[in-house]
Amino acid sequence: MSGMSDDRVRVRLTVKGRVQGVGFRPTIYNYAQSLLLSGWVSNSPEGALIEIEGPRQVVEGCITSLPQHLPPQAVLNSLEQTELPPVGYEGFEIRSSQEEGETQALIPPDLATCEDCLGELKDPRDRRHGYPFINCTNCGPRFTIIQKVPYDRPRTTMAPFKMCPECQREYDDPRDRRFHAQPDACPICGPKVWLEDHKGKLESEDPISEARRLLAQGKILALKSLGGFHLACDANNEQAVSELRRRKRRPSKPFAVMMSSLDVVEQHCFLAPHQRDLLTSWARPIVLLAKKEEILGRGIAPGISNLGVMLPYTPLHQLLFEGPERFHALVMTSGNRQDEPICRTNEDARRALPDIADVFLFHDREIHSRCDDSIARVFEGTIQILRRARGYVPNPVPLALSGPCVLATGPELKNTFCLTRRDEAYLSQYIGDLNDQGTLEFYQEALERMKRVLDVEPKVLAYDLHPDYLATRYAQGFPELLKIGVQHHHAHIASVMAEHHLEGPVIGVSFDGTGYGTDGQIWGGEFLLAEEGRFERLGHLAYLPMPGGEAAILEPWRMAVAYMQLSGFPVEECRNLLPGIGEESLKIVFRLAETRFNSPLTSSAGRLFDAAAALLGFQGQITYEGQAACELEALAESGDGGEPYPFARVGEKPFELDFRSLFREMVDDLRRGEGKGTVAGKFHATLTRAIVDACAGLSRTLDLKTVALSGGVFQNRILLGSVRQKLLDMGLNPLSNQAVPVNDGGISLGQAWVALKWWEERQRG
Ligand SMILES: [Zn+2]
Ligand SMILES: [Zn+2]
């Protein structure tokens, strides 16, 4: 245009990433205005488009420092720029959404309450003072209320709430923190809370104060949170905690605790900077921390050295910690009946929790997708997610390959499924153990909802080889689709390859409780060679019988008997070392191990831990997966380590690791009265040496340096830490899971990745 100086430019920016539903457009609007640039910003199906026009230097400066001027929740995946001739825009504007084209924009996960909203929540002069649903473009519910894309209020469970004029004004004003904040609401127009007991609604001016008062009396409260119901009680009230255990039929599995502030967390737990960051991150997961001492009721996390702690992440939680009661810590455990999914609707809670909760704190904002609390920890400075749900879903895991939409149906325990969209893998929220009707319904519901939110339809299916798993049978229900079975332990290793963009070949060490092997046996202590989508079994723990099959998983002492029988001890010796077990039971199980009757073979590392834990005192039934191993780890932490016991390596291709000599010497130590902490430490040292020696040998013969470590056994910090360190010392490159759980919760990612590789190979012919 004439009259414009030569150094004027117009640049179009194509922005991809998480830039919708996070206040991106108003932030850009304000930023451009502050630099006196003209142009516009708009949403697009793949993210956002920006055009800026002005003096070259200012425009270039604006682009360079753009990444530092994004709203806190935005994630910038790519920024393409095209220079165009100036057109003489006047001023800067926000343009309405362009809806055509394929949906690629990322939906944000649920976000913890931001500082600005917290300030307003506590400000008596603010119109949202004490309002339990305060939120803005930087915080609040997202994934759990979204029904469809694009993300807009009518497609969320906020649709029934018509905004009042004041909220509407904020929503429409590009300079406001609530501009296009879809869940925006206030006490006039938004959701409300109320209390109910078993007889019906409790009339109360202030239901939240009343709830606090009841908690202070030791009552058990069911409250509707972000992704489902919580059961809460005062964590300092030992009687309330044990009553909750009794009613929930959860004798020993640790409870998560919500603490009012970081200061309180620090009084109870050791807290390093990375752990502090994780606790206060937008995702607000439950973070596993080492307990300082038992200040809280002893019933919170019996037998283990960690405590699962989180900070309040909704305004409703925040308000429970206000008021005269001054709670420091509340137990916050999933609101469900044993083995059922977390309650989602008020009706669910009324049906499932009447004999667990004394009183219910309900609200009328519907939860569309249920989502449990996530669990994470910091290990050697990096974050490891152990249960991936609220705050992380639906963030994708970026892949190094692309292909058709794959649905990986996941494992049986700790199930998640995975959907791929081009080069991104979307894991579902944690579904749980897929072995009853309620969980299966949750699975199907979550799958339908995730497909809608991602706007995908699977073309390829991946499933576990176990013919009886519900997830496997689900996959078999689609005869028209391409599908591939993926071995359980291979999927573990593939999940590491997917996360770290490895093609292989890598050495895979896959140690866990149970997985169906290609020979029909129960695998679980596997050394694999994994390359592209294939694997070879290089070695494994020697097979041994599981006396009574499934019963041996519930009763770890059965495995101790099997190891002792196999190591040449008579039944009398078992009696000495397992005083908690009845004479008759011992004889029967010993006989089962001897005759191999009703005793399937397993190479499971989980069962090896169980056997050791039983000899060291765990002689009851486990009440949650991995319980005996967790307590064994805590025992080892209490000791001062020690030298490994002997073990043998036999055979080739695959080689087997034989731990009978370990048990012989362990028994000798115990007979001599050696401390249990020391014995547990020596047991860990033995496993470490066995893994490291095997990897060293394989590394030499195969000329490989990368070792992928995965499977639930690697949740054990002592084992993972010492194996990693020793492999690093030998110049190898050990990698494990971070973004997805190292346990079975990460299996679906590995399945999906193998399916994409397989599809790629088919394409090549
Ligand atoms: Zn906010
Ligand atoms: Zn309003």
PDB file of N, CA, C and O in Angstrom, residues 389-449:
ATOM      1  N   ALA A 389      -4.167 -40.399  35.219  1.00  0.00           N
ATOM      2  CA  ALA A 389      -5.578 -40.066  35.047  1.00  0.00           C
ATOM      3  C   ALA A 389      -5.726 -38.547  35.139  1.00  0.00           C
ATOM      4  O   ALA A 389      -5.153 -37.834  34.320  1.00  0.00           O
ATOM      5  N   ARG A 390      -6.456 -38.051  36.156  1.00  0.00           N
ATOM      6  CA  ARG A 390      -6.760 -36.627  36.229  1.00  0.00           C
ATOM      7  C   ARG A 390      -5.490 -35.757  36.148  1.00  0.00           C
ATOM      8  O   ARG A 390      -4.498 -36.040  36.782  1.00  0.00           O
ATOM      9  N   GLY A 391      -5.582 -34.714  35.340  1.00  0.00           N
ATOM     10  CA  GLY A 391      -4.459 -33.783  35.216  1.00  0.00           C
ATOM     11  C   GLY A 391      -3.513 -34.150  34.084  1.00  0.00           C
ATOM     12  O   GLY A 391      -2.765 -33.294  33.620  1.00  0.00           O
ATOM     13  N   TYR A 392      -3.499 -35.417  33.671  1.00  0.00           N
ATOM     14  CA  TYR A 392      -2.609 -35.850  32.579  1.00  0.00           C
ATOM     15  C   TYR A 392      -3.396 -36.268  31.337  1.00  0.00           C
ATOM     16  O   TYR A 392      -2.913 -36.128  30.213  1.00  0.00           O
ATOM     17  N   VAL A 393      -4.566 -36.846  31.553  1.00  0.00           N
ATOM     18  CA  VAL A 393      -5.409 -37.268  30.426  1.00  0.00           C
ATOM     19  C   VAL A 393      -6.250 -36.067  30.015  1.00  0.00           C
ATOM     20  O   VAL A 393      -6.815 -35.392  30.878  1.00  0.00           O
ATOM     21  N   PRO A 394      -6.367 -35.719  28.722  1.00  0.00           N
ATOM     22  CA  PRO A 394      -5.896 -36.456  27.552  1.00  0.00           C
ATOM     23  C   PRO A 394      -4.627 -35.876  26.900  1.00  0.00           C
ATOM     24  O   PRO A 394      -4.585 -35.755  25.690  1.00  0.00           O
ATOM     25  N   ASN A 395      -3.604 -35.577  27.672  1.00  0.00           N
ATOM     26  CA  ASN A 395      -2.339 -35.177  27.031  1.00  0.00           C
ATOM     27  C   ASN A 395      -1.798 -36.356  26.238  1.00  0.00           C
ATOM     28  O   ASN A 395      -1.730 -37.464  26.749  1.00  0.00           O
ATOM     29  N   PRO A 396      -1.378 -36.119  24.979  1.00  0.00           N
ATOM     30  CA  PRO A 396      -0.861 -37.242  24.200  1.00  0.00           C
ATOM     31  C   PRO A 396       0.597 -37.545  24.517  1.00  0.00           C
ATOM     32  O   PRO A 396       1.312 -36.694  25.039  1.00  0.00           O
ATOM     33  N   VAL A 397       1.010 -38.771  24.209  1.00  0.00           N
ATOM     34  CA  VAL A 397       2.428 -39.122  24.209  1.00  0.00           C
ATOM     35  C   VAL A 397       2.886 -39.010  22.758  1.00  0.00           C
ATOM     36  O   VAL A 397       2.355 -39.714  21.898  1.00  0.00           O
ATOM     37  N   PRO A 398       3.816 -38.117  22.443  1.00  0.00           N
ATOM     38  CA  PRO A 398       4.260 -37.978  21.054  1.00  0.00           C
ATOM     39  C   PRO A 398       5.039 -39.216  20.607  1.00  0.00           C
ATOM     40  O   PRO A 398       5.882 -39.729  21.342  1.00  0.00           O
ATOM     41  N   LEU A 399       4.745 -39.698  19.389  1.00  0.00           N
ATOM     42  CA  LEU A 399       5.426 -40.886  18.865  1.00  0.00           C
ATOM     43  C   LEU A 399       6.363 -40.484  17.733  1.00  0.00           C
ATOM     44  O   LEU A 399       6.199 -39.428  17.131  1.00  0.00           O
ATOM     45  N   ALA A 400       7.295 -41.376  17.424  1.00  0.00           N
ATOM     46  CA  ALA A 400       8.206 -41.112  16.312  1.00  0.00           C
ATOM     47  C   ALA A 400       7.677 -41.738  15.024  1.00  0.00           C
ATOM     48  O   ALA A 400       8.367 -41.760  14.015  1.00  0.00           O
ATOM     49  N   LEU A 401       6.464 -42.274  15.061  1.00  0.00           N
ATOM     50  CA  LEU A 401       5.901 -42.829  13.838  1.00  0.00           C
ATOM     51  C   LEU A 401       4.413 -42.522  13.787  1.00  0.00           C
ATOM     52  O   LEU A 401       3.810 -42.134  14.787  1.00  0.00           O
ATOM     53  N   SER A 402       3.859 -42.696  12.597  1.00  0.00           N
ATOM     54  CA  SER A 402       2.480 -42.315  12.390  1.00  0.00           C
ATOM     55  C   SER A 402       1.779 -43.458  11.672  1.00  0.00           C
ATOM     56  O   SER A 402       2.423 -44.407  11.226  1.00  0.00           O
ATOM     57  N   GLY A 403       0.458 -43.382  11.569  1.00  0.00           N
ATOM     58  CA  GLY A 403      -0.262 -44.445  10.876  1.00  0.00           C
ATOM     59  C   GLY A 403      -1.745 -44.270  11.101  1.00  0.00           C
ATOM     60  O   GLY A 403      -2.188 -43.220  11.575  1.00  0.00           O
ATOM     61  N   PRO A 404      -2.532 -45.309  10.771  1.00  0.00           N
ATOM     62  CA  PRO A 404      -3.975 -45.220  10.972  1.00  0.00           C
ATOM     63  C   PRO A 404      -4.293 -45.217  12.464  1.00  0.00           C
ATOM     64  O   PRO A 404      -3.433 -45.533  13.282  1.00  0.00           O
ATOM     65  N   CYS A 405      -5.522 -44.887  12.791  1.00  0.00           N
ATOM     66  CA  CYS A 405      -5.925 -44.887  14.207  1.00  0.00           C
ATOM     67  C   CYS A 405      -5.897 -46.314  14.751  1.00  0.00           C
ATOM     68  O   CYS A 405      -6.555 -47.206  14.231  1.00  0.00           O
ATOM     69  N   VAL A 406      -5.109 -46.520  15.799  1.00  0.00           N
ATOM     70  CA  VAL A 406      -5.017 -47.817  16.462  1.00  0.00           C
ATOM     71  C   VAL A 406      -5.759 -47.742  17.796  1.00  0.00           C
ATOM     72  O   VAL A 406      -5.629 -46.743  18.509  1.00  0.00           O
ATOM     73  N   LEU A 407      -6.528 -48.776  18.093  1.00  0.00           N
ATOM     74  CA  LEU A 407      -7.039 -48.937  19.451  1.00  0.00           C
ATOM     75  C   LEU A 407      -6.310 -50.115  20.082  1.00  0.00           C
ATOM     76  O   LEU A 407      -6.390 -51.237  19.587  1.00  0.00           O
ATOM     77  N   ALA A 408      -5.563 -49.831  21.153  1.00  0.00           N
ATOM     78  CA  ALA A 408      -4.931 -50.901  21.922  1.00  0.00           C
ATOM     79  C   ALA A 408      -5.783 -51.112  23.157  1.00  0.00           C
ATOM     80  O   ALA A 408      -5.997 -50.181  23.929  1.00  0.00           O
ATOM     81  N   THR A 409      -6.290 -52.348  23.324  1.00  0.00           N
ATOM     82  CA  THR A 409      -7.333 -52.548  24.336  1.00  0.00           C
ATOM     83  C   THR A 409      -6.796 -52.742  25.749  1.00  0.00           C
ATOM     84  O   THR A 409      -7.558 -52.743  26.696  1.00  0.00           O
ATOM     85  N   GLY A 410      -5.466 -52.898  25.893  1.00  0.00           N
ATOM     86  CA  GLY A 410      -4.891 -52.896  27.235  1.00  0.00           C
ATOM     87  C   GLY A 410      -4.934 -54.232  27.943  1.00  0.00           C
ATOM     88  O   GLY A 410      -5.420 -55.230  27.422  1.00  0.00           O
ATOM     89  N   PRO A 411      -4.401 -54.257  29.178  1.00  0.00           N
ATOM     90  CA  PRO A 411      -4.290 -55.497  29.951  1.00  0.00           C
ATOM     91  C   PRO A 411      -5.511 -55.707  30.846  1.00  0.00           C
ATOM     92  O   PRO A 411      -6.503 -54.988  30.723  1.00  0.00           O
ATOM     93  N   GLU A 412      -5.402 -56.655  31.747  1.00  0.00           N
ATOM     94  CA  GLU A 412      -6.498 -56.985  32.656  1.00  0.00           C
ATOM     95  C   GLU A 412      -6.454 -56.124  33.922  1.00  0.00           C
ATOM     96  O   GLU A 412      -7.453 -55.574  34.340  1.00  0.00           O
ATOM     97  N   LEU A 413      -5.247 -56.028  34.512  1.00  0.00           N
ATOM     98  CA  LEU A 413      -5.116 -55.277  35.759  1.00  0.00           C
ATOM     99  C   LEU A 413      -4.636 -53.865  35.450  1.00  0.00           C
ATOM    100  O   LEU A 413      -3.907 -53.647  34.487  1.00  0.00           O
ATOM    101  N   LYS A 414      -5.046 -52.914  36.287  1.00  0.00           N
ATOM    102  CA  LYS A 414      -4.644 -51.515  36.098  1.00  0.00           C
ATOM    103  C   LYS A 414      -4.877 -51.081  34.654  1.00  0.00           C
ATOM    104  O   LYS A 414      -4.043 -50.411  34.050  1.00  0.00           O
ATOM    105  N   ASN A 415      -6.008 -51.458  34.092  1.00  0.00           N
ATOM    106  CA  ASN A 415      -6.227 -51.231  32.665  1.00  0.00           C
ATOM    107  C   ASN A 415      -6.270 -49.762  32.284  1.00  0.00           C
ATOM    108  O   ASN A 415      -6.828 -48.921  32.992  1.00  0.00           O
ATOM    109  N   THR A 416      -5.630 -49.467  31.154  1.00  0.00           N
ATOM    110  CA  THR A 416      -5.902 -48.262  30.376  1.00  0.00           C
ATOM    111  C   THR A 416      -5.985 -48.770  28.948  1.00  0.00           C
ATOM    112  O   THR A 416      -5.439 -49.825  28.644  1.00  0.00           O
ATOM    113  N   PHE A 417      -6.680 -48.048  28.066  1.00  0.00           N
ATOM    114  CA  PHE A 417      -6.566 -48.356  26.646  1.00  0.00           C
ATOM    115  C   PHE A 417      -5.855 -47.200  25.985  1.00  0.00           C
ATOM    116  O   PHE A 417      -5.563 -46.184  26.637  1.00  0.00           O
ATOM    117  N   CYS A 418      -5.526 -47.352  24.711  1.00  0.00           N
ATOM    118  CA  CYS A 418      -4.784 -46.296  24.035  1.00  0.00           C
ATOM    119  C   CYS A 418      -5.338 -46.125  22.623  1.00  0.00           C
ATOM    120  O   CYS A 418      -5.588 -47.111  21.928  1.00  0.00           O
ATOM    121  N   LEU A 419      -5.574 -44.882  22.230  1.00  0.00           N
ATOM    122  CA  LEU A 419      -5.986 -44.564  20.864  1.00  0.00           C
ATOM    123  C   LEU A 419      -4.882 -43.723  20.231  1.00  0.00           C
ATOM    124  O   LEU A 419      -4.341 -42.833  20.888  1.00  0.00           O
ATOM    125  N   THR A 420      -4.559 -44.005  18.978  1.00  0.00           N
ATOM    126  CA  THR A 420      -3.568 -43.146  18.325  1.00  0.00           C
ATOM    127  C   THR A 420      -4.265 -42.248  17.313  1.00  0.00           C
ATOM    128  O   THR A 420      -5.291 -42.621  16.728  1.00  0.00           O
ATOM    129  N   ARG A 421      -3.700 -41.039  17.163  1.00  0.00           N
ATOM    130  CA  ARG A 421      -4.165 -40.120  16.133  1.00  0.00           C
ATOM    131  C   ARG A 421      -2.901 -39.607  15.462  1.00  0.00           C
ATOM    132  O   ARG A 421      -2.118 -38.901  16.102  1.00  0.00           O
ATOM    133  N   ARG A 422      -2.695 -40.010  14.216  1.00  0.00           N
ATOM    134  CA  ARG A 422      -1.424 -39.724  13.541  1.00  0.00           C
ATOM    135  C   ARG A 422      -0.238 -40.113  14.417  1.00  0.00           C
ATOM    136  O   ARG A 422      -0.121 -41.267  14.801  1.00  0.00           O
ATOM    137  N   ASP A 423       0.627 -39.135  14.752  1.00  0.00           N
ATOM    138  CA  ASP A 423       1.827 -39.509  15.512  1.00  0.00           C
ATOM    139  C   ASP A 423       1.680 -39.208  17.008  1.00  0.00           C
ATOM    140  O   ASP A 423       2.636 -38.856  17.673  1.00  0.00           O
ATOM    141  N   GLU A 424       0.440 -39.358  17.494  1.00  0.00           N
ATOM    142  CA  GLU A 424       0.235 -39.129  18.915  1.00  0.00           C
ATOM    143  C   GLU A 424      -0.535 -40.296  19.524  1.00  0.00           C
ATOM    144  O   GLU A 424      -1.441 -40.830  18.905  1.00  0.00           O
ATOM    145  N   ALA A 425      -0.141 -40.665  20.736  1.00  0.00           N
ATOM    146  CA  ALA A 425      -0.830 -41.752  21.447  1.00  0.00           C
ATOM    147  C   ALA A 425      -1.595 -41.160  22.620  1.00  0.00           C
ATOM    148  O   ALA A 425      -1.030 -40.436  23.436  1.00  0.00           O
ATOM    149  N   TYR A 426      -2.882 -41.458  22.677  1.00  0.00           N
ATOM    150  CA  TYR A 426      -3.731 -40.960  23.761  1.00  0.00           C
ATOM    151  C   TYR A 426      -4.124 -42.118  24.655  1.00  0.00           C
ATOM    152  O   TYR A 426      -4.910 -42.974  24.249  1.00  0.00           O
ATOM    153  N   LEU A 427      -3.550 -42.152  25.845  1.00  0.00           N
ATOM    154  CA  LEU A 427      -3.949 -43.187  26.789  1.00  0.00           C
ATOM    155  C   LEU A 427      -5.213 -42.743  27.510  1.00  0.00           C
ATOM    156  O   LEU A 427      -5.375 -41.561  27.820  1.00  0.00           O
ATOM    157  N   SER A 428      -6.074 -43.703  27.770  1.00  0.00           N
ATOM    158  CA  SER A 428      -7.278 -43.387  28.536  1.00  0.00           C
ATOM    159  C   SER A 428      -6.881 -43.091  29.967  1.00  0.00           C
ATOM    160  O   SER A 428      -5.766 -43.371  30.399  1.00  0.00           O
ATOM    161  N   GLN A 429      -7.824 -42.555  30.710  1.00  0.00           N
ATOM    162  CA  GLN A 429      -7.632 -42.475  32.153  1.00  0.00           C
ATOM    163  C   GLN A 429      -7.535 -43.895  32.708  1.00  0.00           C
ATOM    164  O   GLN A 429      -7.990 -44.842  32.067  1.00  0.00           O
ATOM    165  N   TYR A 430      -6.988 -44.016  33.902  1.00  0.00           N
ATOM    166  CA  TYR A 430      -6.899 -45.298  34.599  1.00  0.00           C
ATOM    167  C   TYR A 430      -8.306 -45.891  34.748  1.00  0.00           C
ATOM    168  O   TYR A 430      -9.195 -45.230  35.257  1.00  0.00           O
ATOM    169  N   ILE A 431      -8.489 -47.102  34.249  1.00  0.00           N
ATOM    170  CA  ILE A 431      -9.811 -47.729  34.326  1.00  0.00           C
ATOM    171  C   ILE A 431      -9.903 -48.636  35.556  1.00  0.00           C
ATOM    172  O   ILE A 431     -10.915 -48.688  36.218  1.00  0.00           O
ATOM    173  N   GLY A 432      -8.817 -49.357  35.835  1.00  0.00           N
ATOM    174  CA  GLY A 432      -8.819 -50.262  36.997  1.00  0.00           C
ATOM    175  C   GLY A 432      -8.726 -51.707  36.544  1.00  0.00           C
ATOM    176  O   GLY A 432      -8.368 -51.994  35.404  1.00  0.00           O
ATOM    177  N   ASP A 433      -9.053 -52.620  37.455  1.00  0.00           N
ATOM    178  CA  ASP A 433      -8.948 -54.042  37.142  1.00  0.00           C
ATOM    179  C   ASP A 433     -10.195 -54.471  36.387  1.00  0.00           C
ATOM    180  O   ASP A 433     -11.307 -54.393  36.899  1.00  0.00           O
ATOM    181  N   LEU A 434      -9.945 -54.929  35.167  1.00  0.00           N
ATOM    182  CA  LEU A 434     -11.049 -55.187  34.239  1.00  0.00           C
ATOM    183  C   LEU A 434     -11.589 -56.590  34.466  1.00  0.00           C
ATOM    184  O   LEU A 434     -11.404 -57.461  33.634  1.00  0.00           O
ATOM    185  N   ASN A 435     -12.212 -56.802  35.611  1.00  0.00           N
ATOM    186  CA  ASN A 435     -12.698 -58.158  35.853  1.00  0.00           C
ATOM    187  C   ASN A 435     -14.116 -58.196  36.399  1.00  0.00           C
ATOM    188  O   ASN A 435     -14.549 -59.185  36.951  1.00  0.00           O
ATOM    189  N   ASP A 436     -14.855 -57.103  36.268  1.00  0.00           N
ATOM    190  CA  ASP A 436     -16.275 -57.206  36.584  1.00  0.00           C
ATOM    191  C   ASP A 436     -17.093 -56.313  35.652  1.00  0.00           C
ATOM    192  O   ASP A 436     -16.558 -55.523  34.880  1.00  0.00           O
ATOM    193  N   GLN A 437     -18.404 -56.458  35.760  1.00  0.00           N
ATOM    194  CA  GLN A 437     -19.298 -55.790  34.833  1.00  0.00           C
ATOM    195  C   GLN A 437     -19.193 -54.264  34.935  1.00  0.00           C
ATOM    196  O   GLN A 437     -19.134 -53.567  33.932  1.00  0.00           O
ATOM    197  N   GLY A 438     -19.113 -53.761  36.174  1.00  0.00           N
ATOM    198  CA  GLY A 438     -19.061 -52.315  36.381  1.00  0.00           C
ATOM    199  C   GLY A 438     -17.858 -51.695  35.694  1.00  0.00           C
ATOM    200  O   GLY A 438     -17.949 -50.661  35.030  1.00  0.00           O
ATOM    201  N   THR A 439     -16.694 -52.340  35.845  1.00  0.00           N
ATOM    202  CA  THR A 439     -15.482 -51.804  35.238  1.00  0.00           C
ATOM    203  C   THR A 439     -15.544 -51.923  33.725  1.00  0.00           C
ATOM    204  O   THR A 439     -15.080 -51.035  33.012  1.00  0.00           O
ATOM    205  N   LEU A 440     -16.127 -53.005  33.231  1.00  0.00           N
ATOM    206  CA  LEU A 440     -16.254 -53.170  31.787  1.00  0.00           C
ATOM    207  C   LEU A 440     -17.137 -52.059  31.193  1.00  0.00           C
ATOM    208  O   LEU A 440     -16.847 -51.508  30.134  1.00  0.00           O
ATOM    209  N   GLU A 441     -18.199 -51.721  31.923  1.00  0.00           N
ATOM    210  CA  GLU A 441     -19.060 -50.633  31.451  1.00  0.00           C
ATOM    211  C   GLU A 441     -18.307 -49.307  31.432  1.00  0.00           C
ATOM    212  O   GLU A 441     -18.436 -48.517  30.498  1.00  0.00           O
ATOM    213  N   PHE A 442     -17.515 -49.072  32.469  1.00  0.00           N
ATOM    214  CA  PHE A 442     -16.690 -47.864  32.522  1.00  0.00           C
ATOM    215  C   PHE A 442     -15.745 -47.843  31.313  1.00  0.00           C
ATOM    216  O   PHE A 442     -15.577 -46.826  30.631  1.00  0.00           O
ATOM    217  N   TYR A 443     -15.155 -48.993  31.025  1.00  0.00           N
ATOM    218  CA  TYR A 443     -14.229 -49.130  29.899  1.00  0.00           C
ATOM    219  C   TYR A 443     -14.908 -48.720  28.594  1.00  0.00           C
ATOM    220  O   TYR A 443     -14.395 -47.911  27.822  1.00  0.00           O
ATOM    221  N   GLN A 444     -16.089 -49.281  28.361  1.00  0.00           N
ATOM    222  CA  GLN A 444     -16.785 -48.995  27.103  1.00  0.00           C
ATOM    223  C   GLN A 444     -17.224 -47.539  27.020  1.00  0.00           C
ATOM    224  O   GLN A 444     -17.102 -46.901  25.971  1.00  0.00           O
ATOM    225  N   GLU A 445     -17.681 -47.033  28.153  1.00  0.00           N
ATOM    226  CA  GLU A 445     -18.102 -45.632  28.210  1.00  0.00           C
ATOM    227  C   GLU A 445     -16.907 -44.707  27.937  1.00  0.00           C
ATOM    228  O   GLU A 445     -16.979 -43.792  27.108  1.00  0.00           O
ATOM    229  N   ALA A 446     -15.780 -44.993  28.594  1.00  0.00           N
ATOM    230  CA  ALA A 446     -14.594 -44.148  28.430  1.00  0.00           C
ATOM    231  C   ALA A 446     -14.109 -44.196  26.976  1.00  0.00           C
ATOM    232  O   ALA A 446     -13.699 -43.179  26.409  1.00  0.00           O
ATOM    233  N   LEU A 447     -14.186 -45.377  26.375  1.00  0.00           N
ATOM    234  CA  LEU A 447     -13.733 -45.533  24.996  1.00  0.00           C
ATOM    235  C   LEU A 447     -14.601 -44.719  24.038  1.00  0.00           C
ATOM    236  O   LEU A 447     -14.084 -43.996  23.174  1.00  0.00           O
ATOM    237  N   GLU A 448     -15.912 -44.828  24.203  1.00  0.00           N
ATOM    238  CA  GLU A 448     -16.810 -44.057  23.332  1.00  0.00           C
ATOM    239  C   GLU A 448     -16.546 -42.565  23.482  1.00  0.00           C
ATOM    240  O   GLU A 448     -16.495 -41.823  22.501  1.00  0.00           O
ATOM    241  N   ARG A 449     -16.363 -42.127  24.724  1.00  0.00           N
ATOM    242  CA  ARG A 449     -16.172 -40.695  24.977  1.00  0.00           C
ATOM    243  C   ARG A 449     -14.838 -40.211  24.435  1.00  0.00           C
ATOM    244  O   ARG A 449     -14.734 -39.124  23.863  1.00  0.00           O
TER     245      ARG A 449
END
